[in-house]
Amino acid sequence: MPTSFDFNTSPFDALTVLEQDKIKQSLDVAYYPKGAEIINADVDKNSPLFLVIKGEVHQFRGNAFVSSFGATDWFDGKLITIGRTEFRYVAAEEVVAYLLPARLIRQLAADNSRFGSLLFADISERLSAAASGDQQRELQGFIMAKVKDAYLRKPFFVDGEMSVFDATRILRERNASHVLVRDGELSGVFTNTNLCDAVLLDRDLKAMPVKEASRFDLLTVDVNDDITEALLMMIRHRVHRLVVTEHGGIVGVLGQLDLMSFFSNHSHLIALQIDMAEDIVELRTAAGQIEKFIRTQHGSGVKVSVIGRMVQELNLQIFSKLWSLIAPMDVQLNSCVLVMGSEGRGEQVLRTDQDNALLLRDGFSFDGVEGICARFNEELAIMGYPLCSGQMMMSNPIWRQQCGDFKKTITEWVFSSDPQAPVYLSTFLDAKVVSGDVTLFEDVQQHLIHGPRDYAGFINRFAQAVNLFGDAEPSWWRKILPIGHTESNDMDLKKAGIFPIVHGVRSLALEQGCIETSTKSRIESLVAAHVLEADTGRNLIEALYFLLALRLKSSLNLNTAGGAAIKPDDLSALERDLLKDCLHIAKEFRAFVSKHFHLNVF
């Protein structure tokens, strides 16, 4: 009986100890020489589930190659559930595999819904089941966290002899709910609650020392204490804040709201820093918190779609605040700042090249606006938003025009045979307003969506880009199979899956006159308009976010921003299996878009 079965591999990590014992008691191992047919169309429903230990198995539909399986991959789930299969499985080399009895697997799937979903369900259910495992790891992460991992507010002291009236004025000026109080060697805290108590004493608050209204029996935690201990202390003593110490000295204050934010997400703290930034240096500090926030959220198992929306909001606040610090008020009132491309769609998690533009009100001019725009792009680059190599930035005069002139530029792009023109149009279609007069953008957007869209063949030519990369990854099945291939097996997820989904959806949305910018919102609009089936829409959304999550994971591991390439052999067996499904969805959708727009005749 085999004893080395790895239960840390998904979906078997979803089994309980008792269920694992049942597997151990029923396992068998089989050997297949090269060329042996492991499963064919005549197999019965009691054929076992195969888990490859060693070797490579090829899957065929008839004589057409479909996919391949390597170590830790399993097949064929459909055979186990419905008792038949449309595929043949052939040993491409010597193969050793575990055999898991079909009856036992069906029983375990019935008793353990997560195991069943990971093994047999459609793509959306399998991704949900995988996410539930991430949520368990998230909880473990919180339990291990220390006080220093949460956001600590800087200590701010006032002298104990200061009047309650003046201390209250400081609270108001700092938009704070507390200040720390020094009285000789003692340290205390004066809060809004203490102020209410002082008012009820009916004393002259301009003459009353703040130390007489403060609390000096401080509740403290050390920066290296468990964060759960801080939470328990707040609950036990019914207080809203704890003073944080290190080596006996006060180093900060942990507020209840900040602690709760840590247990959910702390995006609002970064937003608060952005809002309170009084100059560009302080804004740079706030911007520097975003990548740490992304790593924390991703490491906690938060869905990439949720991270993307939160990061988009934070980035928009950074851009808006920076524009308010740089641009004179007259320029702000007569312009509209846009972010475009993946940033506009809310699908850019890690920072990639800047894509932004400035629309100016017709008839408005301002000496020096070129320098203002150049500084805006340069400051963003300092904050970690790289300059666009294609110059799609407001420092480029093409992307800084009065609305009327920009409409003419759009029309030129629509009628142009320049292969770059669809790229410009696609980028602008994904635009989102950062600050300024939104009506300026809406005017230009309507010109693109409802103006030149009637031009015969325009949308078809626009949609052609869905095949821009063609079979950019013609051997991607083999790249997913990590078996001793010497060639580089890096895979470009943007070319293989993300771009065909994003641009195919964008093309269909343009045809429908849809003004949504995110791919998810566009898909939902297309489903509502019966352009896409509901199942197709759901699978496209799940596939897109799975591919974006894999790219984010790879980028974070490599410390690269927006890197598109991944190494399939670094993925788990479950991730490789899900990747196969997602790339199939992207490939089939590309074929659907090509047929819809008759791209074969262009």
PDB file of C-alpha atoms in Angstrom, residues 212-352:
ATOM      1  CA  GLU A 212      -7.111  68.072  35.701  1.00  0.00           C
ATOM      2  CA  ALA A 213      -9.403  66.728  32.979  1.00  0.00           C
ATOM      3  CA  SER A 214      -7.015  64.020  31.746  1.00  0.00           C
ATOM      4  CA  ARG A 215      -6.582  60.366  32.545  1.00  0.00           C
ATOM      5  CA  PHE A 216      -3.143  59.231  33.720  1.00  0.00           C
ATOM      6  CA  ASP A 217      -3.753  55.527  34.342  1.00  0.00           C
ATOM      7  CA  LEU A 218      -2.825  54.712  30.754  1.00  0.00           C
ATOM      8  CA  LEU A 219      -3.513  51.324  29.229  1.00  0.00           C
ATOM      9  CA  THR A 220      -0.445  50.321  27.237  1.00  0.00           C
ATOM     10  CA  VAL A 221       0.697  47.566  24.887  1.00  0.00           C
ATOM     11  CA  ASP A 222       4.161  46.874  23.559  1.00  0.00           C
ATOM     12  CA  VAL A 223       4.820  47.081  19.798  1.00  0.00           C
ATOM     13  CA  ASN A 224       5.723  43.374  19.832  1.00  0.00           C
ATOM     14  CA  ASP A 225       2.563  42.210  21.627  1.00  0.00           C
ATOM     15  CA  ASP A 226       0.085  40.100  19.656  1.00  0.00           C
ATOM     16  CA  ILE A 227      -2.522  42.290  18.009  1.00  0.00           C
ATOM     17  CA  THR A 228      -5.236  39.999  19.305  1.00  0.00           C
ATOM     18  CA  GLU A 229      -4.048  40.868  22.836  1.00  0.00           C
ATOM     19  CA  ALA A 230      -4.603  44.567  22.043  1.00  0.00           C
ATOM     20  CA  LEU A 231      -8.113  43.786  20.830  1.00  0.00           C
ATOM     21  CA  LEU A 232      -8.917  41.810  23.980  1.00  0.00           C
ATOM     22  CA  MET A 233      -7.604  44.665  26.156  1.00  0.00           C
ATOM     23  CA  MET A 234      -9.878  47.175  24.415  1.00  0.00           C
ATOM     24  CA  ILE A 235     -12.866  44.885  24.882  1.00  0.00           C
ATOM     25  CA  ARG A 236     -11.988  44.082  28.491  1.00  0.00           C
ATOM     26  CA  HIS A 237     -11.532  47.736  29.559  1.00  0.00           C
ATOM     27  CA  ARG A 238     -14.102  49.198  27.146  1.00  0.00           C
ATOM     28  CA  VAL A 239     -11.662  51.792  25.783  1.00  0.00           C
ATOM     29  CA  HIS A 240     -11.216  53.144  22.270  1.00  0.00           C
ATOM     30  CA  ARG A 241      -7.438  53.465  22.226  1.00  0.00           C
ATOM     31  CA  LEU A 242      -4.241  52.060  23.719  1.00  0.00           C
ATOM     32  CA  VAL A 243      -0.897  53.788  24.176  1.00  0.00           C
ATOM     33  CA  VAL A 244       1.859  51.825  22.436  1.00  0.00           C
ATOM     34  CA  THR A 245       5.303  51.594  23.990  1.00  0.00           C
ATOM     35  CA  GLU A 246       8.700  50.268  22.992  1.00  0.00           C
ATOM     36  CA  HIS A 247      11.479  49.828  25.556  1.00  0.00           C
ATOM     37  CA  GLY A 248       9.293  51.729  28.004  1.00  0.00           C
ATOM     38  CA  GLY A 249       8.868  54.852  25.850  1.00  0.00           C
ATOM     39  CA  ILE A 250       5.647  55.951  24.155  1.00  0.00           C
ATOM     40  CA  VAL A 251       5.908  55.466  20.379  1.00  0.00           C
ATOM     41  CA  GLY A 252       2.290  55.754  19.249  1.00  0.00           C
ATOM     42  CA  VAL A 253      -1.404  55.293  19.862  1.00  0.00           C
ATOM     43  CA  LEU A 254      -3.470  52.374  18.548  1.00  0.00           C
ATOM     44  CA  GLY A 255      -7.074  53.412  17.971  1.00  0.00           C
ATOM     45  CA  GLN A 256     -10.038  51.037  17.914  1.00  0.00           C
ATOM     46  CA  LEU A 257     -11.003  52.167  14.411  1.00  0.00           C
ATOM     47  CA  ASP A 258      -7.455  51.588  13.180  1.00  0.00           C
ATOM     48  CA  LEU A 259      -7.416  48.143  14.772  1.00  0.00           C
ATOM     49  CA  MET A 260     -10.742  47.221  13.184  1.00  0.00           C
ATOM     50  CA  SER A 261      -9.384  48.527   9.903  1.00  0.00           C
ATOM     51  CA  PHE A 262      -6.419  46.170  10.196  1.00  0.00           C
ATOM     52  CA  PHE A 263      -8.767  43.228  10.606  1.00  0.00           C
ATOM     53  CA  SER A 264     -10.666  44.241   7.468  1.00  0.00           C
ATOM     54  CA  ASN A 265      -8.372  46.420   5.385  1.00  0.00           C
ATOM     55  CA  HIS A 266      -6.600  49.664   6.136  1.00  0.00           C
ATOM     56  CA  SER A 267      -7.204  51.460   2.878  1.00  0.00           C
ATOM     57  CA  HIS A 268      -9.047  54.267   4.686  1.00  0.00           C
ATOM     58  CA  LEU A 269      -5.891  55.055   6.682  1.00  0.00           C
ATOM     59  CA  ILE A 270      -3.934  55.625   3.491  1.00  0.00           C
ATOM     60  CA  ALA A 271      -6.844  57.687   2.177  1.00  0.00           C
ATOM     61  CA  LEU A 272      -6.671  59.735   5.378  1.00  0.00           C
ATOM     62  CA  GLN A 273      -2.938  60.305   4.881  1.00  0.00           C
ATOM     63  CA  ILE A 274      -3.571  61.411   1.310  1.00  0.00           C
ATOM     64  CA  ASP A 275      -6.335  63.762   2.360  1.00  0.00           C
ATOM     65  CA  MET A 276      -4.223  65.302   5.136  1.00  0.00           C
ATOM     66  CA  ALA A 277      -1.063  65.691   3.008  1.00  0.00           C
ATOM     67  CA  GLU A 278      -0.126  69.370   3.017  1.00  0.00           C
ATOM     68  CA  ASP A 279       2.648  69.123   0.433  1.00  0.00           C
ATOM     69  CA  ILE A 280       4.095  66.758  -2.164  1.00  0.00           C
ATOM     70  CA  VAL A 281       6.606  65.243   0.272  1.00  0.00           C
ATOM     71  CA  GLU A 282       3.777  64.094   2.559  1.00  0.00           C
ATOM     72  CA  LEU A 283       1.859  62.841  -0.475  1.00  0.00           C
ATOM     73  CA  ARG A 284       4.877  60.744  -1.536  1.00  0.00           C
ATOM     74  CA  THR A 285       4.881  59.129   1.922  1.00  0.00           C
ATOM     75  CA  ALA A 286       1.201  58.222   1.577  1.00  0.00           C
ATOM     76  CA  ALA A 287       1.736  56.853  -1.942  1.00  0.00           C
ATOM     77  CA  GLY A 288       4.537  54.660  -0.620  1.00  0.00           C
ATOM     78  CA  GLN A 289       2.045  52.856   1.624  1.00  0.00           C
ATOM     79  CA  ILE A 290       0.005  51.483  -1.275  1.00  0.00           C
ATOM     80  CA  GLU A 291       2.319  48.648  -2.348  1.00  0.00           C
ATOM     81  CA  LYS A 292       2.625  47.471   1.256  1.00  0.00           C
ATOM     82  CA  PHE A 293      -1.177  47.543   1.423  1.00  0.00           C
ATOM     83  CA  ILE A 294      -1.392  45.423  -1.753  1.00  0.00           C
ATOM     84  CA  ARG A 295       1.033  42.844  -0.376  1.00  0.00           C
ATOM     85  CA  THR A 296      -0.876  42.656   2.904  1.00  0.00           C
ATOM     86  CA  GLN A 297      -4.226  42.229   1.199  1.00  0.00           C
ATOM     87  CA  HIS A 298      -2.930  39.673  -1.305  1.00  0.00           C
ATOM     88  CA  GLY A 299      -1.132  37.741   1.412  1.00  0.00           C
ATOM     89  CA  SER A 300      -4.368  37.684   3.382  1.00  0.00           C
ATOM     90  CA  GLY A 301      -6.231  36.047   0.514  1.00  0.00           C
ATOM     91  CA  VAL A 302      -8.349  39.047  -0.507  1.00  0.00           C
ATOM     92  CA  LYS A 303      -9.691  38.652  -4.049  1.00  0.00           C
ATOM     93  CA  VAL A 304      -7.731  40.540  -6.691  1.00  0.00           C
ATOM     94  CA  SER A 305     -10.957  42.161  -7.917  1.00  0.00           C
ATOM     95  CA  VAL A 306     -11.461  43.708  -4.481  1.00  0.00           C
ATOM     96  CA  ILE A 307      -7.813  44.770  -4.221  1.00  0.00           C
ATOM     97  CA  GLY A 308      -8.015  46.313  -7.687  1.00  0.00           C
ATOM     98  CA  ARG A 309     -11.021  48.468  -6.786  1.00  0.00           C
ATOM     99  CA  MET A 310      -9.460  49.653  -3.521  1.00  0.00           C
ATOM    100  CA  VAL A 311      -6.126  50.426  -5.167  1.00  0.00           C
ATOM    101  CA  GLN A 312      -7.872  52.277  -7.979  1.00  0.00           C
ATOM    102  CA  GLU A 313      -9.641  54.515  -5.455  1.00  0.00           C
ATOM    103  CA  LEU A 314      -6.370  55.209  -3.618  1.00  0.00           C
ATOM    104  CA  ASN A 315      -4.529  55.969  -6.856  1.00  0.00           C
ATOM    105  CA  LEU A 316      -7.302  58.309  -7.987  1.00  0.00           C
ATOM    106  CA  GLN A 317      -6.990  60.169  -4.687  1.00  0.00           C
ATOM    107  CA  ILE A 318      -3.216  60.419  -5.141  1.00  0.00           C
ATOM    108  CA  PHE A 319      -3.622  61.825  -8.663  1.00  0.00           C
ATOM    109  CA  SER A 320      -6.371  64.228  -7.593  1.00  0.00           C
ATOM    110  CA  LYS A 321      -4.427  65.494  -4.592  1.00  0.00           C
ATOM    111  CA  LEU A 322      -1.255  65.923  -6.635  1.00  0.00           C
ATOM    112  CA  TRP A 323      -3.155  67.882  -9.278  1.00  0.00           C
ATOM    113  CA  SER A 324      -4.619  70.149  -6.569  1.00  0.00           C
ATOM    114  CA  LEU A 325      -1.110  70.796  -5.200  1.00  0.00           C
ATOM    115  CA  ILE A 326       0.410  71.560  -8.614  1.00  0.00           C
ATOM    116  CA  ALA A 327      -2.246  73.151 -10.824  1.00  0.00           C
ATOM    117  CA  PRO A 328      -3.508  76.731 -10.216  1.00  0.00           C
ATOM    118  CA  MET A 329      -7.215  76.934  -9.353  1.00  0.00           C
ATOM    119  CA  ASP A 330      -8.034  78.553 -12.701  1.00  0.00           C
ATOM    120  CA  VAL A 331      -6.617  75.486 -14.504  1.00  0.00           C
ATOM    121  CA  GLN A 332      -8.419  73.077 -12.162  1.00  0.00           C
ATOM    122  CA  LEU A 333     -11.780  74.750 -12.834  1.00  0.00           C
ATOM    123  CA  ASN A 334     -11.368  74.679 -16.621  1.00  0.00           C
ATOM    124  CA  SER A 335      -9.991  71.201 -17.161  1.00  0.00           C
ATOM    125  CA  CYS A 336     -10.577  67.507 -16.558  1.00  0.00           C
ATOM    126  CA  VAL A 337      -7.824  65.051 -15.571  1.00  0.00           C
ATOM    127  CA  LEU A 338      -8.202  61.472 -16.843  1.00  0.00           C
ATOM    128  CA  VAL A 339      -6.504  58.173 -16.138  1.00  0.00           C
ATOM    129  CA  MET A 340      -6.803  55.611 -18.906  1.00  0.00           C
ATOM    130  CA  GLY A 341      -6.048  52.002 -19.815  1.00  0.00           C
ATOM    131  CA  SER A 342      -5.965  49.408 -17.034  1.00  0.00           C
ATOM    132  CA  GLU A 343      -5.872  52.162 -14.394  1.00  0.00           C
ATOM    133  CA  GLY A 344      -9.130  53.547 -15.777  1.00  0.00           C
ATOM    134  CA  ARG A 345     -10.686  50.070 -15.816  1.00  0.00           C
ATOM    135  CA  GLY A 346      -9.669  49.464 -12.201  1.00  0.00           C
ATOM    136  CA  GLU A 347      -7.720  46.355 -13.237  1.00  0.00           C
ATOM    137  CA  GLN A 348      -4.206  47.641 -12.555  1.00  0.00           C
ATOM    138  CA  VAL A 349      -3.122  46.419  -9.159  1.00  0.00           C
ATOM    139  CA  LEU A 350       0.629  46.977  -9.237  1.00  0.00           C
ATOM    140  CA  ARG A 351       1.819  50.151 -10.884  1.00  0.00           C
ATOM    141  CA  THR A 352       2.558  50.048 -14.582  1.00  0.00           C
TER     142      THR A 352
END
